[in-house]
Amino acid sequence: MSGYACNLFRMMNTPVSVLILADQLLERHPALEHALAQTDPASIRVVMVESARRFARHAYHKQKVALLKSAMRHYADRLRAQGYTVDHRRAATMNDGLREHVAAHRPARLITMAASEVRGRAWQRDTLADVIGIPVDVIDNTQFLVGQFDPFPTAEPDKRIIMESFYRKMRQHFGVLIDKNEPVGGAWNFDKQNRQPYPKGHTAPPRITFAPDAITQAALSEADESGGFGEIDGFDLAVTHEQAAAALDDFITNRLVHFGAYEDAMTTRENLLYHSFLSAYVNIGLLEPMQMIRAAEAAYHAGTAPINSVEGFIRQVIGWREFMYWQYWRAMPQITHANAWDARRPMPAFFWTGDTDMNCLHHVIGRVRRDAYAHHIERLMVLANFSTLAGLTPMHVNDWFLIGFIDAYEWVMIPNVLGMGLNADGGQIATKPYIASAHYINKMSDYCKGCRFNPKQRAGADACPYNTLYWHFLITHEAALRANPRFGPAVLGLKAISAGERAQIQAQAAAFLDHLPPYSPP
């Protein structure tokens, strides 16, 4: 055998391990493809670790824990069915699990895809090789389209980039809803058509559900014992690629048609309306962003969904989702200390229980407890709106979102909560604070009809706290808000409020906030 053939033979029989993280369950995994380019399939061993420390970093919603554990275990079985050897371990820490794996199987090197979050990626690049004692190859992350194309590659970290500019560049580059370099339908954005309240007596088609199999039942039992947030009963989510694809098809077929019109609507009658409930799947790799985008685009071209619905959904994926990930890597770690409105109040206890007389918060928090989900307007204009107006500590709010939502990961929550929701970053991500009085909630929902508070009163015993806190916020931050060209006109309403009513609003807001019972962990 020649020297070249001998070296090739040794290379193609080199034992290699491929580490796949819990939120990287891609159908075609780049770390596996990289390994196949270096050695033969028989020499590849996939390692997956369920780290007790990672699952206990926060008191995550029980349904999120169950989803991740079940999806990981199904993914391991999928790889085994494809002929791969899989070492699926449970360990106290990720480092412990990988040390045990290396000691047992003696791979020559470890290959892994870059984590989507700062802490994980730093661990992969800076310490993992020393921890396990073998070389580590970190492959570029492919779960986001901005990994393939950066719309603003030379932008300075402090340069403000607005989402609309980002979104247009992404659509142009990837050819999404584009005809001869112009937007399909004659406009880039149809948001003005997507603000209809939910009609009385209307009911949207329910989402597709999946009965838990034995693997999922075991994960549910473990999650229920975790002591995490929320309820576990009724879990019926997708845990495989095939099920997630069926969930995508269900949305495209049954709900995309009215997604746009009722995108901002809220109601006590339903939690999902015409939303997709796909973010939990794409954020762990059971779906991929372009898969979702092309499915929606195909529905438009087939005439089964209108442009305002299709564009609105696609904007959530190629616009907001990609923009948040792009902004996360620009803003970290400084954004974790951002507090532009000097908000320092602890989280109220009702964020964990839903026990409040404010009907909108009662219903939305109840849904989060029950489903680990609320749609984006409920998150922004009910939960984040109240948090901003009440001056809740930004990172405490962020941690609550991380705990409560099934699709929550640091890369999406930090820019969404601290940047868009709370405007704590001073307007780097969103150009104005998304705050509103009860008028908005009353217009876009039926929450106020079942509430003891009056959505039309600013002050007094029956005044909605959203109103009192909204005007309190405007009075307190009047100078800063007037300086914001997008928000300044809203402050003009203060001219109609007398000095006496201002004082009443300030006093009532202070009393309300002082009587909010803070959360005490059990």
Short mmCIF file of C-alpha atoms in Angstrom, two decimals:
data_model
loop_
_atom_site.label_atom_id
_atom_site.label_comp_id
_atom_site.label_asym_id
_atom_site.label_seq_id
_atom_site.Cartn_x
_atom_site.Cartn_y
_atom_site.Cartn_z
CA MET A 1 0.00 0.00 0.00
CA SER A 2 1.39 3.40 -0.95
CA GLY A 3 2.09 6.06 1.68
CA TYR A 4 -0.75 8.24 0.36
CA ALA A 5 -3.23 5.33 0.45
CA CYS A 6 -2.08 4.38 3.95
CA ASN A 7 -2.57 7.95 5.25
CA LEU A 8 -5.99 8.14 3.58
CA PHE A 9 -6.98 4.83 5.14
CA ARG A 10 -5.93 6.05 8.58
CA MET A 11 -7.82 9.35 8.11
CA MET A 12 -10.98 7.61 6.95
CA ASN A 13 -10.97 5.36 10.00
CA THR A 14 -10.27 8.03 12.59
CA PRO A 15 -12.85 7.92 15.37
CA VAL A 16 -14.69 11.23 15.53
CA SER A 17 -17.44 12.39 17.90
CA VAL A 18 -20.13 14.87 16.90
CA LEU A 19 -21.73 16.87 19.69
CA ILE A 20 -25.32 17.95 18.98
CA LEU A 21 -26.94 20.39 21.40
CA ALA A 22 -30.57 20.26 22.51
CA ASP A 23 -31.61 23.25 20.36
CA GLN A 24 -29.73 22.08 17.24
CA LEU A 25 -31.87 19.16 16.08
CA LEU A 26 -31.44 19.87 12.38
CA GLU A 27 -32.53 17.33 9.81
CA ARG A 28 -29.24 17.85 7.94
CA HIS A 29 -26.72 18.70 10.61
CA PRO A 30 -23.57 20.53 9.40
CA ALA A 31 -21.39 18.99 12.10
CA LEU A 32 -22.36 15.52 10.88
CA GLU A 33 -21.70 16.51 7.27
CA HIS A 34 -18.32 17.91 8.29
CA ALA A 35 -17.50 14.65 10.04
CA LEU A 36 -18.54 12.60 6.99
CA ALA A 37 -16.07 14.61 4.91
CA GLN A 38 -13.28 13.54 7.27
CA THR A 39 -14.01 9.92 8.13
CA ASP A 40 -16.32 7.04 7.29
CA PRO A 41 -19.78 6.78 8.88
CA ALA A 42 -18.78 3.78 10.98
CA SER A 43 -16.12 5.89 12.71
CA ILE A 44 -18.58 8.63 13.73
CA ARG A 45 -20.25 8.63 17.11
CA VAL A 46 -22.89 11.24 17.93
CA VAL A 47 -22.95 12.45 21.52
CA MET A 48 -25.94 14.21 23.09
CA VAL A 49 -25.95 15.25 26.75
CA GLU A 50 -28.94 16.09 28.92
CA SER A 51 -27.24 18.37 31.43
CA ALA A 52 -29.06 18.64 34.76
CA ARG A 53 -27.35 21.96 35.46
CA ARG A 54 -28.47 23.44 32.14
CA PHE A 55 -32.08 22.40 32.64
CA ALA A 56 -31.95 23.90 36.14
CA ARG A 57 -30.42 27.27 35.17
CA HIS A 58 -33.92 28.73 35.53
CA ALA A 59 -37.19 27.22 36.74
CA TYR A 60 -38.19 26.71 33.10
CA HIS A 61 -41.77 25.96 32.14
CA LYS A 62 -42.41 22.25 32.52
CA GLN A 63 -43.66 21.97 28.94
CA LYS A 64 -40.43 23.46 27.58
CA VAL A 65 -38.37 20.93 29.54
CA ALA A 66 -40.58 18.12 28.26
CA LEU A 67 -40.36 19.34 24.65
CA LEU A 68 -36.56 19.53 24.69
CA LYS A 69 -36.07 16.15 26.35
CA SER A 70 -38.57 14.37 24.13
CA ALA A 71 -37.29 16.01 20.93
CA MET A 72 -33.68 15.13 21.82
CA ARG A 73 -34.56 11.50 22.47
CA HIS A 74 -36.60 11.19 19.29
CA TYR A 75 -33.74 12.81 17.37
CA ALA A 76 -31.28 10.29 18.82
CA ASP A 77 -33.54 7.44 17.67
CA ARG A 78 -33.80 9.05 14.22
CA LEU A 79 -30.02 9.11 13.88
CA ARG A 80 -29.78 5.49 15.02
CA ALA A 81 -32.33 4.52 12.36
CA GLN A 82 -30.07 6.25 9.81
CA GLY A 83 -27.17 4.04 10.88
CA TYR A 84 -25.32 6.36 13.26
CA THR A 85 -24.04 5.30 16.63
CA VAL A 86 -25.44 7.64 19.28
CA ASP A 87 -24.25 8.09 22.85
CA HIS A 88 -27.13 9.88 24.58
CA ARG A 89 -26.10 10.68 28.12
CA ARG A 90 -27.63 12.21 31.21
CA ALA A 91 -25.10 13.96 33.41
CA ALA A 92 -24.82 16.56 36.14
CA THR A 93 -23.17 18.99 33.71
CA MET A 94 -22.34 19.13 30.03
CA ASN A 95 -18.63 18.93 30.84
CA ASP A 96 -19.17 15.82 32.96
CA GLY A 97 -21.12 14.12 30.21
CA LEU A 98 -18.50 14.88 27.57
CA ARG A 99 -15.62 13.79 29.80
CA GLU A 100 -17.41 10.49 30.38
CA HIS A 101 -18.02 10.12 26.66
CA VAL A 102 -14.37 10.76 25.74
CA ALA A 103 -13.12 8.38 28.43
CA ALA A 104 -15.46 5.63 27.21
CA HIS A 105 -14.98 5.99 23.44
CA ARG A 106 -11.59 7.70 22.88
CA PRO A 107 -12.43 9.87 19.84
CA ALA A 108 -9.55 11.67 18.12
CA ARG A 109 -11.52 14.92 17.94
CA LEU A 110 -14.93 16.44 18.62
CA ILE A 111 -16.98 18.32 16.01
CA THR A 112 -19.84 20.62 17.00
CA MET A 113 -21.94 23.41 15.50
CA ALA A 114 -21.54 26.86 17.04
CA ALA A 115 -24.08 27.53 19.78
CA SER A 116 -26.68 30.23 19.19
CA GLU A 117 -25.86 32.01 22.46
CA VAL A 118 -22.79 33.85 23.72
CA ARG A 119 -22.07 31.67 26.74
CA GLY A 120 -22.30 28.41 24.83
CA ARG A 121 -20.19 29.62 21.94
CA ALA A 122 -17.46 30.94 24.26
CA TRP A 123 -17.40 27.55 26.00
CA GLN A 124 -17.08 25.74 22.68
CA ARG A 125 -14.29 27.92 21.35
CA ASP A 126 -12.30 28.75 24.50
CA THR A 127 -12.54 25.96 27.05
CA LEU A 128 -14.12 22.78 25.67
CA ALA A 129 -10.92 21.35 24.19
CA ASP A 130 -9.13 21.75 27.52
CA VAL A 131 -12.05 20.22 29.40
CA ILE A 132 -12.14 17.02 27.34
CA GLY A 133 -8.50 16.84 26.28
CA ILE A 134 -8.99 16.47 22.51
CA PRO A 135 -9.19 18.96 19.61
CA VAL A 136 -12.58 20.57 18.93
CA ASP A 137 -13.83 21.79 15.55
CA VAL A 138 -16.61 24.39 15.80
CA ILE A 139 -18.67 24.59 12.59
CA ASP A 140 -20.64 27.70 11.64
CA ASN A 141 -24.23 27.78 12.84
CA THR A 142 -26.72 27.27 9.98
CA GLN A 143 -30.01 27.73 11.87
CA PHE A 144 -30.25 31.40 10.87
CA LEU A 145 -30.25 33.02 7.45
CA VAL A 146 -27.96 35.81 8.64
CA GLY A 147 -25.32 33.12 8.95
CA GLN A 148 -25.40 32.99 5.16
CA PHE A 149 -25.85 36.72 4.48
CA ASP A 150 -25.19 39.77 6.63
CA PRO A 151 -27.25 42.76 5.38
CA PHE A 152 -24.99 45.26 7.18
CA PRO A 153 -21.55 43.63 7.52
CA THR A 154 -19.66 46.87 8.23
CA ALA A 155 -22.15 48.52 10.61
CA GLU A 156 -20.57 49.85 13.78
CA PRO A 157 -22.01 48.38 17.02
CA ASP A 158 -23.57 51.71 18.01
CA LYS A 159 -25.07 52.47 14.59
CA ARG A 160 -28.85 52.22 14.68
CA ILE A 161 -30.20 49.80 12.09
CA ILE A 162 -33.98 49.64 11.82
CA MET A 163 -35.76 46.37 11.18
CA GLU A 164 -37.49 47.56 7.99
CA SER A 165 -34.15 48.22 6.26
CA PHE A 166 -32.82 44.87 7.46
CA TYR A 167 -35.98 43.09 6.29
CA ARG A 168 -35.90 44.53 2.77
CA LYS A 169 -32.27 43.59 2.26
CA MET A 170 -32.96 40.04 3.45
CA ARG A 171 -35.90 39.63 1.10
CA GLN A 172 -33.94 40.96 -1.84
CA HIS A 173 -30.94 38.75 -1.18
CA PHE A 174 -32.95 35.55 -0.72
CA GLY A 175 -35.53 36.37 -3.41
CA VAL A 176 -38.54 36.19 -1.10
CA LEU A 177 -41.79 37.72 -2.42
CA ILE A 178 -39.73 39.49 -5.07
CA ASP A 179 -40.66 39.99 -8.72
CA LYS A 180 -38.02 41.67 -10.91
CA ASN A 181 -36.36 43.12 -7.81
CA GLU A 182 -39.64 44.70 -6.65
CA PRO A 183 -41.85 43.52 -3.78
CA VAL A 184 -44.74 41.30 -4.77
CA GLY A 185 -48.02 43.14 -4.23
CA GLY A 186 -46.45 46.56 -4.76
CA ALA A 187 -45.40 47.19 -1.15
CA TRP A 188 -42.82 45.85 1.29
CA ASN A 189 -45.13 45.92 4.27
CA PHE A 190 -48.90 45.40 4.62
CA ASP A 191 -49.07 45.99 8.36
CA LYS A 192 -51.85 48.58 8.08
CA GLN A 193 -54.16 45.79 6.87
CA ASN A 194 -53.23 43.60 9.83
CA ARG A 195 -54.86 45.44 12.74
CA GLN A 196 -58.41 44.15 12.82
CA PRO A 197 -60.02 43.19 16.14
CA TYR A 198 -61.32 39.66 16.43
CA PRO A 199 -64.96 39.39 15.24
CA LYS A 200 -67.64 38.46 17.76
CA GLY A 201 -68.59 34.80 17.59
CA HIS A 202 -65.60 33.95 15.39
CA THR A 203 -63.57 30.80 16.07
CA ALA A 204 -60.29 29.92 14.36
CA PRO A 205 -59.45 26.34 13.39
CA PRO A 206 -57.55 24.61 16.21
CA ARG A 207 -53.93 23.67 15.67
CA ILE A 208 -52.94 20.10 14.97
CA THR A 209 -52.08 18.04 18.06
CA PHE A 210 -49.94 14.97 18.64
CA ALA A 211 -50.64 12.31 21.25
CA PRO A 212 -47.58 11.75 23.50
CA ASP A 213 -45.84 8.44 22.83
CA ALA A 214 -43.84 6.49 25.42
CA ILE A 215 -40.75 8.67 24.96
CA THR A 216 -42.74 11.85 25.45
CA GLN A 217 -44.64 10.38 28.41
CA ALA A 218 -41.33 9.70 30.17
CA ALA A 219 -40.14 13.24 29.43
CA LEU A 220 -43.41 14.63 30.78
CA SER A 221 -43.02 12.72 34.02
CA GLU A 222 -39.48 14.02 34.48
CA ALA A 223 -40.52 17.58 33.65
CA ASP A 224 -43.39 17.43 36.12
CA GLU A 225 -40.90 16.54 38.86
CA SER A 226 -38.57 19.41 37.91
CA GLY A 227 -40.37 21.98 40.05
CA GLY A 228 -40.52 24.34 37.10
CA PHE A 229 -43.07 26.98 36.19
CA GLY A 230 -46.51 26.30 34.78
CA GLU A 231 -48.66 23.28 34.09
CA ILE A 232 -47.78 20.06 32.32
CA ASP A 233 -51.25 18.60 31.64
CA GLY A 234 -52.44 18.59 28.06
CA PHE A 235 -49.01 18.54 26.38
CA ASP A 236 -49.67 17.65 22.72
CA LEU A 237 -46.82 19.25 20.77
CA ALA A 238 -44.68 18.06 17.87
CA VAL A 239 -41.45 16.34 18.93
CA THR A 240 -40.15 15.07 15.56
CA HIS A 241 -39.36 16.60 12.17
CA GLU A 242 -42.32 14.83 10.61
CA GLN A 243 -44.71 16.16 13.23
CA ALA A 244 -43.29 19.68 12.99
CA ALA A 245 -43.69 19.55 9.20
CA ALA A 246 -47.31 18.49 9.71
CA ALA A 247 -47.77 21.46 12.08
CA LEU A 248 -46.39 23.80 9.42
CA ASP A 249 -48.73 22.34 6.80
CA ASP A 250 -51.65 22.68 9.20
CA PHE A 251 -50.92 26.38 9.68
CA ILE A 252 -50.45 27.05 5.97
CA THR A 253 -53.63 25.18 5.07
CA ASN A 254 -55.98 26.26 7.85
CA ARG A 255 -54.86 29.52 9.46
CA LEU A 256 -52.46 31.48 7.25
CA VAL A 257 -55.38 32.85 5.21
CA HIS A 258 -56.55 35.03 8.15
CA PHE A 259 -53.26 35.39 9.97
CA GLY A 260 -52.64 38.89 8.67
CA ALA A 261 -56.01 40.44 9.38
CA TYR A 262 -56.13 39.24 13.00
CA GLU A 263 -52.39 39.23 13.70
CA ASP A 264 -52.75 41.91 16.42
CA ALA A 265 -56.12 40.76 17.82
CA MET A 266 -56.56 39.40 21.34
CA THR A 267 -59.48 37.60 22.93
CA THR A 268 -60.46 35.72 26.06
CA ARG A 269 -62.04 33.03 23.88
CA GLU A 270 -58.90 31.64 22.26
CA ASN A 271 -55.16 31.59 22.81
CA LEU A 272 -53.90 30.84 19.30
CA LEU A 273 -56.34 32.57 16.91
CA TYR A 274 -54.66 32.39 13.47
CA HIS A 275 -51.06 32.39 14.72
CA SER A 276 -48.71 29.61 13.70
CA PHE A 277 -47.27 28.29 17.01
CA LEU A 278 -44.18 27.24 15.02
CA SER A 279 -41.50 29.25 16.84
CA ALA A 280 -40.94 26.49 19.40
CA TYR A 281 -40.04 24.12 16.57
CA VAL A 282 -37.85 26.35 14.41
CA ASN A 283 -35.90 27.49 17.48
CA ILE A 284 -34.72 23.93 18.16
CA GLY A 285 -34.21 22.82 14.56
CA LEU A 286 -37.32 20.71 13.92
CA LEU A 287 -38.20 23.28 11.25
CA GLU A 288 -35.91 25.62 9.32
CA PRO A 289 -36.65 29.26 8.50
CA MET A 290 -36.53 28.96 4.72
CA GLN A 291 -38.77 25.90 4.86
CA MET A 292 -41.42 28.03 6.56
CA ILE A 293 -40.88 31.03 4.27
CA ARG A 294 -41.19 29.04 1.05
CA ALA A 295 -44.31 27.26 2.28
CA ALA A 296 -46.03 30.60 2.93
CA GLU A 297 -44.81 32.03 -0.36
CA ALA A 298 -46.17 29.00 -2.22
CA ALA A 299 -49.58 29.53 -0.59
CA TYR A 300 -49.69 33.07 -1.97
CA HIS A 301 -48.76 31.97 -5.48
CA ALA A 302 -51.36 29.18 -5.28
CA GLY A 303 -54.02 31.73 -4.34
CA THR A 304 -54.84 30.15 -0.96
CA ALA A 305 -53.60 33.04 1.22
CA PRO A 306 -53.63 36.82 0.61
CA ILE A 307 -50.52 38.96 0.40
CA ASN A 308 -51.09 40.73 3.73
CA SER A 309 -51.15 37.40 5.59
CA VAL A 310 -48.22 35.90 3.71
CA GLU A 311 -46.05 39.00 3.95
CA GLY A 312 -46.91 39.43 7.63
CA PHE A 313 -45.89 35.87 8.46
CA ILE A 314 -42.73 36.01 6.36
CA ARG A 315 -41.79 39.30 8.06
CA GLN A 316 -41.91 37.51 11.41
CA VAL A 317 -39.45 34.90 10.15
CA ILE A 318 -37.01 36.62 7.80
CA GLY A 319 -37.57 39.99 9.44
CA TRP A 320 -38.01 39.91 13.21
CA ARG A 321 -36.53 36.49 13.99
CA GLU A 322 -33.39 37.09 11.94
CA PHE A 323 -33.16 40.72 13.07
CA MET A 324 -33.30 39.73 16.73
CA TYR A 325 -30.53 37.15 16.29
CA TRP A 326 -28.41 39.67 14.35
CA GLN A 327 -28.98 42.33 16.99
CA TYR A 328 -28.23 39.90 19.82
CA TRP A 329 -24.68 39.35 18.58
CA ARG A 330 -24.17 43.08 18.10
CA ALA A 331 -25.54 44.07 21.50
CA MET A 332 -24.08 41.44 23.82
CA PRO A 333 -22.98 41.62 26.54
CA GLN A 334 -23.55 45.34 27.13
CA ILE A 335 -27.31 45.10 26.60
CA THR A 336 -27.72 42.94 29.71
CA HIS A 337 -26.90 46.05 31.79
CA ALA A 338 -29.18 48.38 29.79
CA ASN A 339 -31.73 50.32 31.81
CA ALA A 340 -32.56 53.51 29.91
CA TRP A 341 -35.69 54.25 32.00
CA ASP A 342 -33.99 53.52 35.34
CA ALA A 343 -36.49 50.73 36.07
CA ARG A 344 -35.74 48.96 39.37
CA ARG A 345 -38.98 47.52 40.69
CA PRO A 346 -39.11 43.77 41.49
CA MET A 347 -41.42 41.46 39.57
CA PRO A 348 -44.93 41.32 41.05
CA ALA A 349 -46.06 37.97 42.44
CA PHE A 350 -49.01 37.78 40.03
CA PHE A 351 -46.62 37.19 37.11
CA TRP A 352 -46.26 33.66 38.52
CA THR A 353 -49.87 33.08 39.53
CA GLY A 354 -52.05 35.23 37.28
CA ASP A 355 -53.94 36.38 40.39
CA THR A 356 -54.76 39.98 39.49
CA ASP A 357 -57.93 42.00 38.91
CA MET A 358 -56.51 43.24 35.59
CA ASN A 359 -58.38 40.92 33.25
CA CYS A 360 -55.89 41.12 30.38
CA LEU A 361 -52.94 40.16 32.58
CA HIS A 362 -55.00 37.50 34.34
CA HIS A 363 -55.85 35.81 31.04
CA VAL A 364 -52.46 36.17 29.35
CA ILE A 365 -50.44 34.98 32.35
CA GLY A 366 -52.92 32.15 32.82
CA ARG A 367 -52.24 31.08 29.24
CA VAL A 368 -48.51 31.23 29.77
CA ARG A 369 -48.90 29.01 32.83
CA ARG A 370 -51.14 26.59 30.92
CA ASP A 371 -49.59 26.60 27.43
CA ALA A 372 -46.10 28.16 27.79
CA TYR A 373 -47.31 30.49 25.06
CA ALA A 374 -48.95 33.82 24.30
CA HIS A 375 -48.86 35.40 20.87
CA HIS A 376 -46.59 38.33 20.07
CA ILE A 377 -49.06 41.18 20.67
CA GLU A 378 -49.99 39.79 24.08
CA ARG A 379 -46.29 39.59 24.88
CA LEU A 380 -45.58 43.12 23.65
CA MET A 381 -48.70 45.15 24.45
CA VAL A 382 -49.91 43.38 27.59
CA LEU A 383 -46.89 41.86 29.35
CA ALA A 384 -44.00 44.07 28.21
CA ASN A 385 -46.20 47.17 28.15
CA PHE A 386 -47.14 46.70 31.80
CA SER A 387 -43.53 45.92 32.70
CA THR A 388 -42.32 49.16 31.13
CA LEU A 389 -45.06 51.30 32.65
CA ALA A 390 -44.54 49.75 36.08
CA GLY A 391 -40.77 50.19 35.94
CA LEU A 392 -39.92 46.51 36.42
CA THR A 393 -36.21 45.66 36.44
CA PRO A 394 -35.29 44.78 32.82
CA MET A 395 -33.25 41.62 33.40
CA HIS A 396 -35.84 40.32 35.86
CA VAL A 397 -38.50 40.71 33.16
CA ASN A 398 -36.19 39.00 30.67
CA ASP A 399 -35.66 36.07 33.04
CA TRP A 400 -39.42 35.70 33.51
CA PHE A 401 -39.89 35.48 29.74
CA LEU A 402 -37.08 32.91 29.57
CA ILE A 403 -38.81 30.86 32.24
CA GLY A 404 -42.35 31.12 30.93
CA PHE A 405 -42.23 30.63 27.17
CA ILE A 406 -41.67 27.42 25.28
CA ASP A 407 -39.85 29.21 22.44
CA ALA A 408 -37.64 31.33 24.72
CA TYR A 409 -33.85 31.34 24.37
CA GLU A 410 -31.37 34.02 25.31
CA TRP A 411 -30.67 35.06 21.71
CA VAL A 412 -34.32 35.89 21.08
CA MET A 413 -35.45 37.12 24.49
CA ILE A 414 -32.68 39.59 25.30
CA PRO A 415 -33.15 41.74 22.17
CA ASN A 416 -36.92 41.27 22.19
CA VAL A 417 -37.50 41.98 25.87
CA LEU A 418 -34.73 44.47 26.68
CA GLY A 419 -34.69 46.11 23.25
CA MET A 420 -38.14 46.01 21.72
CA GLY A 421 -40.39 45.27 24.68
CA LEU A 422 -38.87 47.50 27.37
CA ASN A 423 -36.84 49.94 25.26
CA ALA A 424 -34.18 49.56 27.96
CA ASP A 425 -31.38 49.89 25.41
CA GLY A 426 -32.27 53.50 24.66
CA GLY A 427 -33.72 52.77 21.25
CA GLN A 428 -30.95 50.84 19.53
CA ILE A 429 -33.23 47.96 18.49
CA ALA A 430 -36.68 49.61 18.51
CA THR A 431 -36.86 53.33 17.83
CA LYS A 432 -39.60 54.08 20.39
CA PRO A 433 -41.01 52.57 23.58
CA TYR A 434 -43.97 50.28 22.84
CA ILE A 435 -46.25 51.63 25.55
CA ALA A 436 -49.99 52.15 25.41
CA SER A 437 -52.94 52.96 27.62
CA ALA A 438 -55.97 50.74 28.09
CA HIS A 439 -57.45 52.29 24.94
CA TYR A 440 -55.24 50.05 22.77
CA ILE A 441 -56.07 46.90 24.73
CA ASN A 442 -59.79 47.74 24.64
CA LYS A 443 -59.66 48.34 20.88
CA MET A 444 -57.79 45.14 20.03
CA SER A 445 -59.34 42.73 22.53
CA ASP A 446 -62.38 41.81 24.60
CA TYR A 447 -60.39 41.76 27.84
CA CYS A 448 -61.80 45.05 29.12
CA LYS A 449 -65.41 43.86 28.89
CA GLY A 450 -64.85 41.34 31.67
CA CYS A 451 -62.68 43.56 33.84
CA ARG A 452 -63.58 45.46 36.98
CA PHE A 453 -61.50 48.46 35.84
CA ASN A 454 -62.75 51.16 33.47
CA PRO A 455 -60.54 51.47 30.36
CA LYS A 456 -61.70 55.06 29.81
CA GLN A 457 -60.67 56.51 33.17
CA ARG A 458 -57.19 57.90 33.87
CA ALA A 459 -57.55 58.20 37.62
CA GLY A 460 -59.99 57.30 40.35
CA ALA A 461 -61.04 54.07 42.06
CA ASP A 462 -62.23 52.42 38.84
CA ALA A 463 -59.45 53.66 36.53
CA CYS A 464 -57.57 50.97 34.66
CA PRO A 465 -54.00 50.73 35.99
CA TYR A 466 -52.73 50.76 32.40
CA ASN A 467 -54.17 54.27 32.06
CA THR A 468 -52.84 55.56 35.37
CA LEU A 469 -49.40 54.04 34.77
CA TYR A 470 -49.30 55.23 31.15
CA TRP A 471 -49.88 58.87 32.06
CA HIS A 472 -47.60 58.51 35.07
CA PHE A 473 -44.86 57.26 32.74
CA LEU A 474 -45.41 60.19 30.33
CA ILE A 475 -45.30 62.73 33.14
CA THR A 476 -42.21 61.17 34.71
CA HIS A 477 -40.28 60.92 31.44
CA GLU A 478 -41.82 63.85 29.58
CA ALA A 479 -38.56 65.50 28.52
CA ALA A 480 -37.02 62.30 27.13
CA LEU A 481 -40.21 61.31 25.32
CA ARG A 482 -40.63 64.74 23.73
CA ALA A 483 -37.13 64.39 22.29
CA ASN A 484 -38.09 61.16 20.48
CA PRO A 485 -39.38 62.10 17.01
CA ARG A 486 -41.53 58.95 16.84
CA PHE A 487 -43.07 59.33 20.28
CA GLY A 488 -43.09 63.10 20.81
CA PRO A 489 -46.63 63.68 19.44
CA ALA A 490 -48.09 61.27 22.02
CA VAL A 491 -46.82 63.51 24.80
CA LEU A 492 -48.93 66.38 23.51
CA GLY A 493 -51.86 64.84 25.35
CA LEU A 494 -50.30 66.00 28.60
CA LYS A 495 -51.35 69.54 27.72
CA ALA A 496 -54.96 68.58 28.38
CA ILE A 497 -54.20 67.35 31.91
CA SER A 498 -54.39 69.95 34.65
CA ALA A 499 -51.81 70.25 37.39
CA GLY A 500 -54.32 68.82 39.84
CA GLU A 501 -55.04 65.75 37.73
CA ARG A 502 -51.32 65.25 37.15
CA ALA A 503 -50.79 65.15 40.89
CA GLN A 504 -53.69 62.71 41.30
CA ILE A 505 -52.29 60.42 38.59
CA GLN A 506 -48.81 60.50 40.14
CA ALA A 507 -50.13 59.75 43.62
CA GLN A 508 -52.44 56.95 42.45
CA ALA A 509 -49.71 55.34 40.33
CA ALA A 510 -47.26 55.47 43.24
CA ALA A 511 -49.81 53.89 45.59
CA PHE A 512 -50.62 51.14 43.07
CA LEU A 513 -46.95 50.32 42.53
CA ASP A 514 -46.12 50.39 46.22
CA HIS A 515 -48.84 47.83 46.88
CA LEU A 516 -47.70 45.34 44.24
CA PRO A 517 -46.59 42.27 46.22
CA PRO A 518 -43.13 41.20 44.98
CA TYR A 519 -42.50 37.62 43.99
CA SER A 520 -40.73 35.45 46.54
CA PRO A 521 -39.32 32.19 45.12
CA PRO A 522 -40.53 29.09 47.01
#
